[in-house]
Short mmCIF file of C-alpha atoms and ligand atoms in Angstrom, two decimals:
data_model
loop_
_atom_site.label_atom_id
_atom_site.label_comp_id
_atom_site.label_asym_id
_atom_site.label_seq_id
_atom_site.Cartn_x
_atom_site.Cartn_y
_atom_site.Cartn_z
CA MET A 1311 5.33 11.88 -229.17
CA GLN A 1312 8.79 10.90 -231.22
CA GLN A 1313 9.85 7.51 -231.12
CA SER A 1314 13.60 7.48 -229.38
CA HIS A 1315 16.55 8.24 -231.34
CA GLN A 1316 18.60 5.91 -230.41
CA VAL A 1317 23.00 6.54 -230.14
CA TRP A 1318 26.55 5.85 -229.27
CA VAL A 1319 29.20 8.30 -228.35
CA LEU A 1320 32.21 7.06 -228.58
CA GLY A 1321 35.72 8.78 -227.35
CA ALA A 1322 32.34 9.25 -223.92
CA SER A 1323 35.02 10.02 -221.42
CA GLY A 1324 36.13 12.49 -223.17
CA TYR A 1325 36.78 16.22 -223.18
CA SER A 1326 34.38 16.92 -226.50
CA GLY A 1327 32.50 13.61 -226.28
CA ALA A 1328 32.01 14.11 -222.57
CA ALA A 1329 30.20 17.01 -223.21
CA LEU A 1330 28.20 15.49 -225.43
CA CYS A 1331 27.45 13.37 -223.36
CA ARG A 1332 25.50 15.89 -221.53
CA ILE A 1333 23.77 17.79 -224.28
CA LEU A 1334 22.15 14.27 -225.80
CA ALA A 1335 21.11 12.99 -221.93
CA ARG A 1336 18.75 16.27 -222.12
CA HIS A 1337 17.84 15.40 -225.66
CA PRO A 1338 13.94 15.15 -225.50
CA SER A 1339 14.42 12.61 -228.27
CA VAL A 1340 17.31 10.98 -227.76
CA ASN A 1341 18.34 7.34 -225.51
CA ILE A 1342 22.33 7.35 -225.01
CA ALA A 1343 22.49 3.49 -225.70
CA GLY A 1344 26.36 3.00 -224.82
CA ALA A 1345 29.48 5.21 -223.55
CA PHE A 1346 33.03 4.36 -224.96
CA SER A 1347 36.27 5.14 -223.55
CA SER A 1348 39.52 3.46 -225.38
CA ALA A 1349 39.72 0.29 -225.23
CA GLY A 1350 41.28 -1.84 -221.97
CA SER A 1351 40.28 0.90 -219.93
CA SER A 1352 38.87 0.22 -217.01
CA PRO A 1353 34.24 0.83 -217.68
CA VAL A 1354 33.59 3.68 -214.65
CA GLU A 1355 30.21 6.04 -213.91
CA ILE A 1356 30.74 9.70 -216.60
CA ASN A 1357 30.90 11.78 -212.84
CA LYS A 1358 33.17 10.14 -211.20
CA LEU A 1359 35.64 11.20 -213.65
CA TYR A 1360 34.17 14.64 -213.77
CA PRO A 1361 32.55 15.40 -211.15
CA GLU A 1362 29.92 18.02 -212.03
CA LEU A 1363 28.63 16.30 -213.88
CA SER A 1364 26.75 14.08 -210.21
CA GLY A 1365 23.71 15.15 -209.84
CA GLN A 1366 23.03 15.16 -213.79
CA LEU A 1367 24.30 13.13 -215.39
CA GLU A 1368 23.58 8.90 -214.34
CA LEU A 1369 25.97 7.42 -217.62
CA MET A 1370 28.61 4.11 -217.73
CA VAL A 1371 31.37 4.73 -219.65
CA GLU A 1372 32.48 1.24 -221.48
CA PRO A 1373 36.00 0.64 -223.13
CA TRP A 1374 34.83 -0.05 -226.89
CA CYS A 1375 35.91 -2.87 -228.02
CA ASP A 1376 35.81 -3.45 -231.82
CA SER A 1377 33.15 -5.97 -231.89
CA LEU A 1378 30.27 -4.17 -230.93
CA ILE A 1379 30.67 -3.53 -234.40
CA THR A 1380 28.63 -6.19 -235.42
CA GLU A 1381 25.62 -5.27 -232.86
CA ALA A 1382 26.31 -1.12 -234.09
CA ALA A 1383 22.96 -2.17 -236.50
CA SER A 1384 19.91 -3.85 -234.25
CA ALA A 1385 21.33 -1.08 -231.16
CA VAL A 1386 21.30 2.14 -232.72
CA ASP A 1387 20.60 5.20 -234.74
CA SER A 1388 23.25 7.00 -235.22
CA VAL A 1389 26.80 6.80 -233.72
CA PHE A 1390 29.10 10.19 -232.72
CA LEU A 1391 32.91 9.95 -232.77
CA ALA A 1392 34.65 11.93 -230.69
CA LEU A 1393 38.14 10.21 -231.09
CA PRO A 1394 41.38 10.75 -232.68
CA HIS A 1395 41.92 11.47 -235.73
CA GLU A 1396 42.72 8.13 -237.22
CA ALA A 1397 40.38 6.01 -234.65
CA SER A 1398 37.81 7.86 -236.78
CA ALA A 1399 39.06 7.24 -239.99
CA PHE A 1400 38.88 3.31 -239.01
CA LEU A 1401 35.87 3.08 -237.43
CA ALA A 1402 33.13 5.42 -238.95
CA PRO A 1403 33.70 3.30 -242.07
CA LEU A 1404 32.32 0.07 -240.39
CA LEU A 1405 29.99 1.71 -239.43
CA LEU A 1406 28.83 3.13 -241.12
CA GLN A 1407 28.32 -0.59 -243.94
CA GLN A 1408 26.70 -1.56 -240.30
CA GLY A 1409 23.72 1.00 -242.03
CA CYS A 1410 24.58 3.79 -238.91
CA ARG A 1411 24.61 7.55 -239.58
CA VAL A 1412 27.84 8.92 -238.14
CA TYR A 1413 29.31 12.45 -236.64
CA ASP A 1414 32.62 12.81 -237.11
CA LEU A 1415 33.79 15.33 -234.58
CA SER A 1416 37.84 14.40 -235.91
CA GLY A 1417 38.97 15.89 -238.53
CA ALA A 1418 38.71 12.37 -240.12
CA PHE A 1419 36.44 13.78 -243.52
CA ARG A 1420 37.16 17.04 -243.75
CA LEU A 1421 40.03 17.19 -246.25
CA ASP A 1422 39.37 17.52 -249.82
CA ASP A 1423 41.95 15.82 -251.40
CA VAL A 1424 43.42 11.83 -249.59
CA ASN A 1425 47.16 13.38 -250.80
CA ASN A 1426 46.62 16.63 -247.84
CA TYR A 1427 46.33 12.74 -245.02
CA PRO A 1428 49.20 12.40 -244.77
CA LEU A 1429 50.62 16.00 -244.50
CA TYR A 1430 48.51 17.61 -242.42
CA TYR A 1431 47.40 14.77 -239.83
CA GLY A 1432 50.28 12.22 -240.72
CA PHE A 1433 48.29 9.20 -241.88
CA GLU A 1434 47.48 7.56 -245.08
CA HIS A 1435 43.76 7.97 -245.63
CA THR A 1436 42.54 4.06 -247.18
CA HIS A 1437 38.91 5.89 -247.87
CA PRO A 1438 38.31 8.82 -250.09
CA GLU A 1439 35.51 7.96 -251.32
CA LEU A 1440 34.27 9.11 -248.08
CA LEU A 1441 35.71 12.19 -248.53
CA ALA A 1442 33.33 13.24 -251.32
CA ALA A 1443 30.61 12.18 -249.51
CA ALA A 1444 30.41 13.51 -246.27
CA ASN A 1445 28.99 16.86 -245.34
CA TYR A 1446 31.45 19.36 -244.42
CA ALA A 1447 29.35 20.18 -241.42
CA LEU A 1448 28.54 24.45 -240.72
CA PRO A 1449 25.06 24.89 -240.70
CA GLU A 1450 25.25 29.01 -241.20
CA LEU A 1451 27.09 27.85 -244.17
CA ASN A 1452 25.55 24.85 -245.53
CA GLN A 1453 22.21 25.39 -245.38
CA SER A 1454 21.05 22.81 -248.04
CA ASN A 1455 18.84 20.08 -246.13
CA ALA A 1456 20.26 17.74 -247.98
CA ALA A 1457 23.20 17.68 -246.78
CA TYR A 1458 22.48 16.85 -243.40
CA ASP A 1459 21.03 13.71 -244.60
CA ALA A 1460 24.33 12.43 -245.99
CA PRO A 1461 24.97 9.30 -243.40
CA LEU A 1462 27.98 11.45 -243.06
CA GLN A 1463 28.58 14.00 -240.91
CA SER A 1464 32.12 15.83 -240.81
CA LEU A 1465 32.28 18.70 -238.03
CA PRO A 1466 34.13 20.84 -239.04
CA GLY A 1467 37.74 21.81 -236.14
CA CYS A 1468 36.93 24.49 -233.51
CA TYR A 1469 39.02 26.81 -234.43
CA PRO A 1470 37.69 26.80 -238.81
CA THR A 1471 34.30 27.09 -236.98
CA ALA A 1472 35.55 30.29 -235.58
CA ALA A 1473 37.89 31.56 -238.31
CA THR A 1474 35.14 30.49 -242.10
CA LEU A 1475 32.32 32.40 -239.82
CA ALA A 1476 34.47 35.17 -239.22
CA LEU A 1477 35.78 35.10 -243.05
CA ALA A 1478 32.99 33.72 -245.16
CA PRO A 1479 29.62 36.46 -245.28
CA LEU A 1480 33.13 39.14 -246.84
CA LEU A 1481 35.05 36.42 -248.67
CA GLN A 1482 32.12 35.77 -250.53
CA SER A 1483 30.98 39.37 -251.08
CA GLY A 1484 33.70 40.52 -253.30
CA LEU A 1485 34.30 43.89 -252.05
CA CYS A 1486 37.78 42.19 -250.14
CA ASP A 1487 41.37 43.10 -252.05
CA SER A 1488 41.82 39.80 -253.11
CA ALA A 1489 45.76 40.56 -254.07
CA GLN A 1490 45.21 41.12 -249.43
CA MET A 1491 45.66 36.95 -247.89
CA PRO A 1492 43.38 37.77 -245.45
CA VAL A 1493 45.47 36.90 -242.10
CA VAL A 1494 43.61 34.87 -238.80
CA THR A 1495 44.56 34.46 -234.77
CA ALA A 1496 43.55 33.23 -232.41
CA VAL A 1497 43.77 32.02 -228.89
CA SER A 1498 42.82 29.28 -227.86
CA GLY A 1499 41.80 27.39 -224.55
CA VAL A 1500 43.82 23.82 -223.72
CA SER A 1501 40.41 22.48 -223.26
CA GLY A 1502 40.98 21.77 -227.34
CA ALA A 1503 44.05 19.86 -227.18
CA GLY A 1504 42.14 16.87 -225.31
CA ARG A 1505 42.16 15.38 -221.98
CA LYS A 1506 44.98 13.51 -222.50
CA ALA A 1507 48.32 14.46 -220.35
CA SER A 1508 51.03 15.92 -221.93
CA LEU A 1509 53.42 17.72 -220.64
CA THR A 1510 53.42 21.35 -222.86
CA THR A 1511 49.30 21.29 -221.10
CA SER A 1512 50.27 20.76 -218.07
CA PHE A 1513 49.74 23.25 -215.99
CA CYS A 1514 53.01 24.75 -215.50
CA GLU A 1515 54.78 25.00 -219.25
CA VAL A 1516 51.32 26.43 -220.43
CA SER A 1517 51.51 30.57 -221.67
CA LEU A 1518 50.47 32.17 -223.70
CA GLN A 1519 52.89 30.65 -227.53
CA PRO A 1520 52.17 30.67 -230.81
CA TYR A 1521 53.12 27.19 -232.30
CA ALA A 1522 52.23 25.38 -236.06
CA VAL A 1523 52.82 28.65 -237.20
CA LEU A 1524 51.52 28.61 -240.97
CA THR A 1525 51.89 24.27 -241.09
CA HIS A 1526 48.83 23.95 -238.81
CA ARG A 1527 45.68 20.79 -239.74
CA HIS A 1528 43.53 23.69 -240.05
CA GLN A 1529 45.17 26.04 -242.27
CA ILE A 1530 44.88 24.07 -244.73
CA GLU A 1531 40.87 23.30 -243.62
CA LEU A 1532 40.08 27.11 -244.04
CA GLU A 1533 41.94 27.42 -247.15
CA GLN A 1534 39.83 24.86 -248.34
CA ASN A 1535 36.30 27.02 -247.07
CA LEU A 1536 37.35 29.73 -247.67
CA LYS A 1537 38.47 29.52 -251.33
CA CYS A 1538 41.11 31.08 -250.81
CA GLU A 1539 45.03 31.48 -249.34
CA LEU A 1540 46.13 32.56 -245.96
CA ILE A 1541 47.82 33.20 -243.30
CA PHE A 1542 46.80 31.47 -239.65
CA VAL A 1543 48.81 31.67 -236.71
CA PRO A 1544 47.17 29.89 -233.66
CA GLN A 1545 47.94 30.05 -229.61
CA LEU A 1546 47.34 28.39 -227.23
CA GLY A 1547 46.66 30.71 -223.83
CA ASN A 1548 46.22 30.38 -220.32
CA PHE A 1549 42.73 29.41 -219.98
CA LYS A 1550 40.79 26.04 -219.90
CA ARG A 1551 38.20 26.32 -222.48
CA GLY A 1552 37.29 29.37 -226.14
CA ILE A 1553 38.85 30.83 -228.50
CA VAL A 1554 39.11 34.61 -229.56
CA ALA A 1555 39.60 34.46 -233.66
CA THR A 1556 41.01 38.14 -235.17
CA ALA A 1557 40.79 37.76 -238.45
CA VAL A 1558 41.92 40.08 -240.41
CA VAL A 1559 40.69 41.91 -244.58
CA THR A 1560 41.25 44.68 -246.77
CA LEU A 1561 38.51 46.01 -248.55
CA LYS A 1562 39.07 47.10 -252.52
CA ALA A 1563 38.17 49.69 -253.26
CA ASP A 1564 36.28 50.56 -257.19
CA ALA A 1565 37.39 52.60 -259.30
CA ASP A 1566 36.92 55.65 -258.35
CA GLY A 1567 38.25 55.39 -255.25
CA ARG A 1568 35.63 54.69 -253.66
CA VAL A 1569 35.16 51.94 -250.69
CA PRO A 1570 32.47 50.04 -248.74
CA ASP A 1571 30.98 51.53 -245.81
CA LYS A 1572 31.16 49.97 -242.24
CA ALA A 1573 27.47 50.46 -242.73
CA VAL A 1574 26.94 47.89 -245.72
CA VAL A 1575 30.16 44.74 -244.91
CA GLU A 1576 27.58 45.09 -241.34
CA ALA A 1577 24.35 44.20 -243.15
CA LEU A 1578 26.29 41.46 -245.06
CA TYR A 1579 26.74 39.97 -241.53
CA GLN A 1580 23.40 40.46 -240.52
CA GLN A 1581 21.49 38.91 -243.70
CA ALA A 1582 23.90 35.75 -243.10
CA TYR A 1583 23.60 35.41 -239.76
CA GLY A 1584 20.94 37.55 -238.34
CA HIS A 1585 18.01 34.91 -239.32
CA GLN A 1586 20.42 31.90 -237.53
CA PRO A 1587 20.10 30.87 -233.59
CA ALA A 1588 24.43 29.73 -232.72
CA ILE A 1589 25.41 32.89 -233.85
CA ARG A 1590 25.32 36.59 -232.01
CA LEU A 1591 26.05 39.97 -233.56
CA ARG A 1592 27.89 41.74 -231.16
CA ASP A 1593 28.96 46.13 -230.56
CA GLN A 1594 31.94 45.33 -228.41
CA PRO A 1595 34.14 41.94 -228.95
CA ALA A 1596 33.29 39.03 -227.34
CA LYS A 1597 35.82 37.73 -223.81
CA ILE A 1598 35.92 34.50 -223.40
CA ASP A 1599 33.61 34.30 -220.73
CA ASP A 1600 30.45 35.96 -223.19
CA VAL A 1601 30.28 32.43 -224.66
CA ALA A 1602 31.69 30.05 -222.87
CA HIS A 1603 29.63 27.10 -221.51
CA THR A 1604 27.59 28.65 -224.90
CA PRO A 1605 26.40 26.96 -228.29
CA PHE A 1606 27.05 29.79 -229.17
CA CYS A 1607 29.38 31.66 -232.06
CA ASP A 1608 30.08 35.82 -231.33
CA LEU A 1609 31.32 37.78 -234.08
CA TYR A 1610 31.88 41.81 -233.85
CA VAL A 1611 32.71 43.95 -237.16
CA GLN A 1612 34.31 46.71 -237.03
CA VAL A 1613 35.75 48.72 -240.95
CA VAL A 1614 37.66 51.94 -240.57
CA GLY A 1615 38.46 53.23 -244.52
CA ARG A 1616 39.89 49.79 -246.40
CA LYS A 1617 40.66 47.81 -243.30
CA VAL A 1618 38.47 46.07 -241.34
CA VAL A 1619 38.53 43.17 -238.33
CA ILE A 1620 36.34 40.52 -237.47
CA ILE A 1621 36.11 38.80 -234.42
CA ALA A 1622 34.79 35.85 -233.21
CA ALA A 1623 34.53 33.96 -230.06
CA LEU A 1624 33.01 30.25 -229.07
CA ASP A 1625 33.57 27.23 -226.82
CA ASN A 1626 35.93 25.16 -228.92
CA LEU A 1627 34.52 22.40 -226.35
CA LEU A 1628 30.66 22.91 -228.11
CA LYS A 1629 30.19 25.33 -230.70
CA GLY A 1630 33.26 24.73 -231.80
CA ALA A 1631 32.50 20.91 -230.97
CA ALA A 1632 29.62 19.08 -228.41
CA SER A 1633 27.23 21.76 -230.03
CA GLN A 1634 27.83 22.06 -233.21
CA ALA A 1635 27.84 18.08 -234.12
CA VAL A 1636 24.08 17.76 -231.65
CA GLN A 1637 23.06 20.94 -234.01
CA VAL A 1638 23.77 19.49 -237.05
CA PHE A 1639 22.14 15.84 -235.54
CA ASN A 1640 18.98 18.63 -235.39
CA LEU A 1641 18.84 19.44 -238.80
CA SER A 1642 19.38 15.32 -240.28
CA ASN A 1643 16.60 14.37 -237.75
CA GLY A 1644 14.37 17.47 -238.39
CA PHE A 1645 14.26 19.27 -234.78
CA ASP A 1646 14.73 22.40 -233.76
CA SER A 1647 18.37 23.27 -235.12
CA MET A 1648 19.12 23.81 -231.29
CA GLU A 1649 17.60 20.98 -229.72
CA ALA A 1650 18.52 20.94 -226.08
CA LEU A 1651 21.04 23.77 -226.71
CA LEU A 1652 18.86 25.99 -224.77
N1 NDP B 2131 38.74 19.24 -227.38
C1 NDP B 2131 38.77 20.23 -228.49
O1 NDP B 2131 38.47 21.66 -228.45
C2 NDP B 2131 38.05 19.87 -229.75
C3 NDP B 2131 38.10 18.54 -229.70
N2 NDP B 2131 37.87 17.53 -231.20
C4 NDP B 2131 37.87 16.65 -232.36
O2 NDP B 2131 37.15 16.10 -231.33
C5 NDP B 2131 38.46 14.41 -230.82
C6 NDP B 2131 38.12 13.56 -229.77
O3 NDP B 2131 38.92 14.87 -228.98
P1 NDP B 2131 38.86 15.49 -227.97
O4 NDP B 2131 37.79 15.10 -226.52
O5 NDP B 2131 39.39 16.42 -227.23
O6 NDP B 2131 39.82 14.83 -227.03
P2 NDP B 2131 40.13 13.58 -225.81
O7 NDP B 2131 41.32 13.25 -225.59
O8 NDP B 2131 39.66 14.38 -224.56
O9 NDP B 2131 39.01 12.15 -225.56
C7 NDP B 2131 39.86 11.22 -227.00
C8 NDP B 2131 39.08 10.32 -226.40
O10 NDP B 2131 39.26 8.77 -227.12
C9 NDP B 2131 39.27 8.16 -227.03
N3 NDP B 2131 39.48 6.56 -227.44
C10 NDP B 2131 40.74 7.54 -227.79
N4 NDP B 2131 41.39 5.67 -228.72
C11 NDP B 2131 40.36 5.56 -228.93
C12 NDP B 2131 40.61 4.67 -230.21
N5 NDP B 2131 41.88 4.27 -230.84
N6 NDP B 2131 39.46 3.90 -230.06
C13 NDP B 2131 38.52 3.94 -229.24
N7 NDP B 2131 38.40 5.24 -228.46
C14 NDP B 2131 39.58 5.76 -228.16
C15 NDP B 2131 39.81 8.42 -225.04
O11 NDP B 2131 39.48 6.83 -224.36
P3 NDP B 2131 40.51 7.14 -222.48
O12 NDP B 2131 39.72 8.02 -222.25
O13 NDP B 2131 40.33 6.42 -222.26
O14 NDP B 2131 41.85 7.41 -223.36
C16 NDP B 2131 38.70 9.92 -225.53
O15 NDP B 2131 37.13 9.01 -224.43
C17 NDP B 2131 39.58 14.59 -231.94
O16 NDP B 2131 39.62 13.90 -232.95
C18 NDP B 2131 38.77 16.13 -231.81
O17 NDP B 2131 40.21 16.42 -233.54
C19 NDP B 2131 37.38 19.27 -232.22
C20 NDP B 2131 37.27 19.80 -232.36
C21 NDP B 2131 37.01 20.96 -230.16
C1 X2W B 2132 44.58 24.57 -227.80
C2 X2W B 2132 44.92 23.27 -228.87
O1 X2W B 2132 46.33 22.70 -228.93
N1 X2W B 2132 44.34 22.71 -229.80
C3 X2W B 2132 44.00 21.95 -231.05
C4 X2W B 2132 42.23 21.80 -232.03
C5 X2W B 2132 41.25 21.01 -232.01
C6 X2W B 2132 40.95 21.48 -232.88
O2 X2W B 2132 39.14 21.60 -232.95
O3 X2W B 2132 40.82 20.33 -233.41
P1 X2W B 2132 40.65 19.27 -234.00
O4 X2W B 2132 38.92 18.34 -234.21
O5 X2W B 2132 41.59 18.72 -235.54
O6 X2W B 2132 41.91 18.46 -233.35
C7 X2W B 2132 44.83 22.40 -231.39
O7 X2W B 2132 45.79 22.52 -232.11
O8 X2W B 2132 45.23 20.96 -232.21
#
């Protein structure tokens, strides 16, 4: 029998942390040695916070305290951080110093350029060396085994997971007209904003609405991933979980005016993702209910003449956060990438 891998989950009282606990609890080679909420909160059974977990998961969520850091080296192999960005930026370096492997679900280590942190995240980053050392862990695109040995695994944002998976095969193929910027519009369920109460996400206030147009922090993350400028319009939808992202690109005509046909474009996606267990290539656009509560990203490609639309759908709390983190954990530790996820 394989030895149990000891893990902590910080942010376990939040949406993505609780989703992580639920998955990790059924991982045959993992023991959740600690699950934490913010300092100053009270210890609580996770199924008191999330009654749907009753009968499925018994786990105490304890208040975090920074003095626990010194116990990390002896207590755990890995720590999952499902925390606000700045809290991750502070804690990850301390946990790495203790020799733990860190899986960070926040944006604290996603960007290459440290100067973008004040602008897009509202804080000064004090560990630029970790931005270079972190692996940007999008398993279907970053497939080098060595990347998953890095002690710091930085998980992509939910919108960038959907939009990067949608666009990468085409943009990398050289078949697109580079004079036309790709356009991405994406609608997210309200759980994308986390569990903490806020007026904008309260029941009577939520109504389909674009926000942070061209200024969202995922704009820069997407441009970094796809190595081009693009237009990104996120929208809040009045449903709980899931994202549908619609990406639009234009194909380039060759010198004789010929344009690649649908079969050529579909073959690119088949080649990139046909063997990827967390991606489902669909012949119809997915609806939210097809992907909610699943670890999949569903992709649909339509081509008419030079016009291409790629539609990606995923659960923001799973393929956009917790199940992707477990996929990455599995890759780091030599398990099947979908262990505990199917
Ligand atoms: N929601 C989503 O769809 C996605 C979220 N993410 C990222 O994952 C992270 C967590 O998001 P989400 O689950 O939505 O957030 P939530 O607001 O639902 O949960 C945040 C968690 O962090 C805890 N916490 C807050 N501040 C601190 C602190 N200073 N020290 C220790 N614990 C703290 C909270 O504890 P308490 O309950 O006591 O307040 C809670 O457990 C964020 O970085 C987010 O950007 C990434 C992809 C998708
Ligand atoms: C609906 C909603 O509010 N969504 C969040 C994105 C959540 C996410 O995945 O991104 P991070 O990990 O970068 O926070 C937002 O727009 O801020």
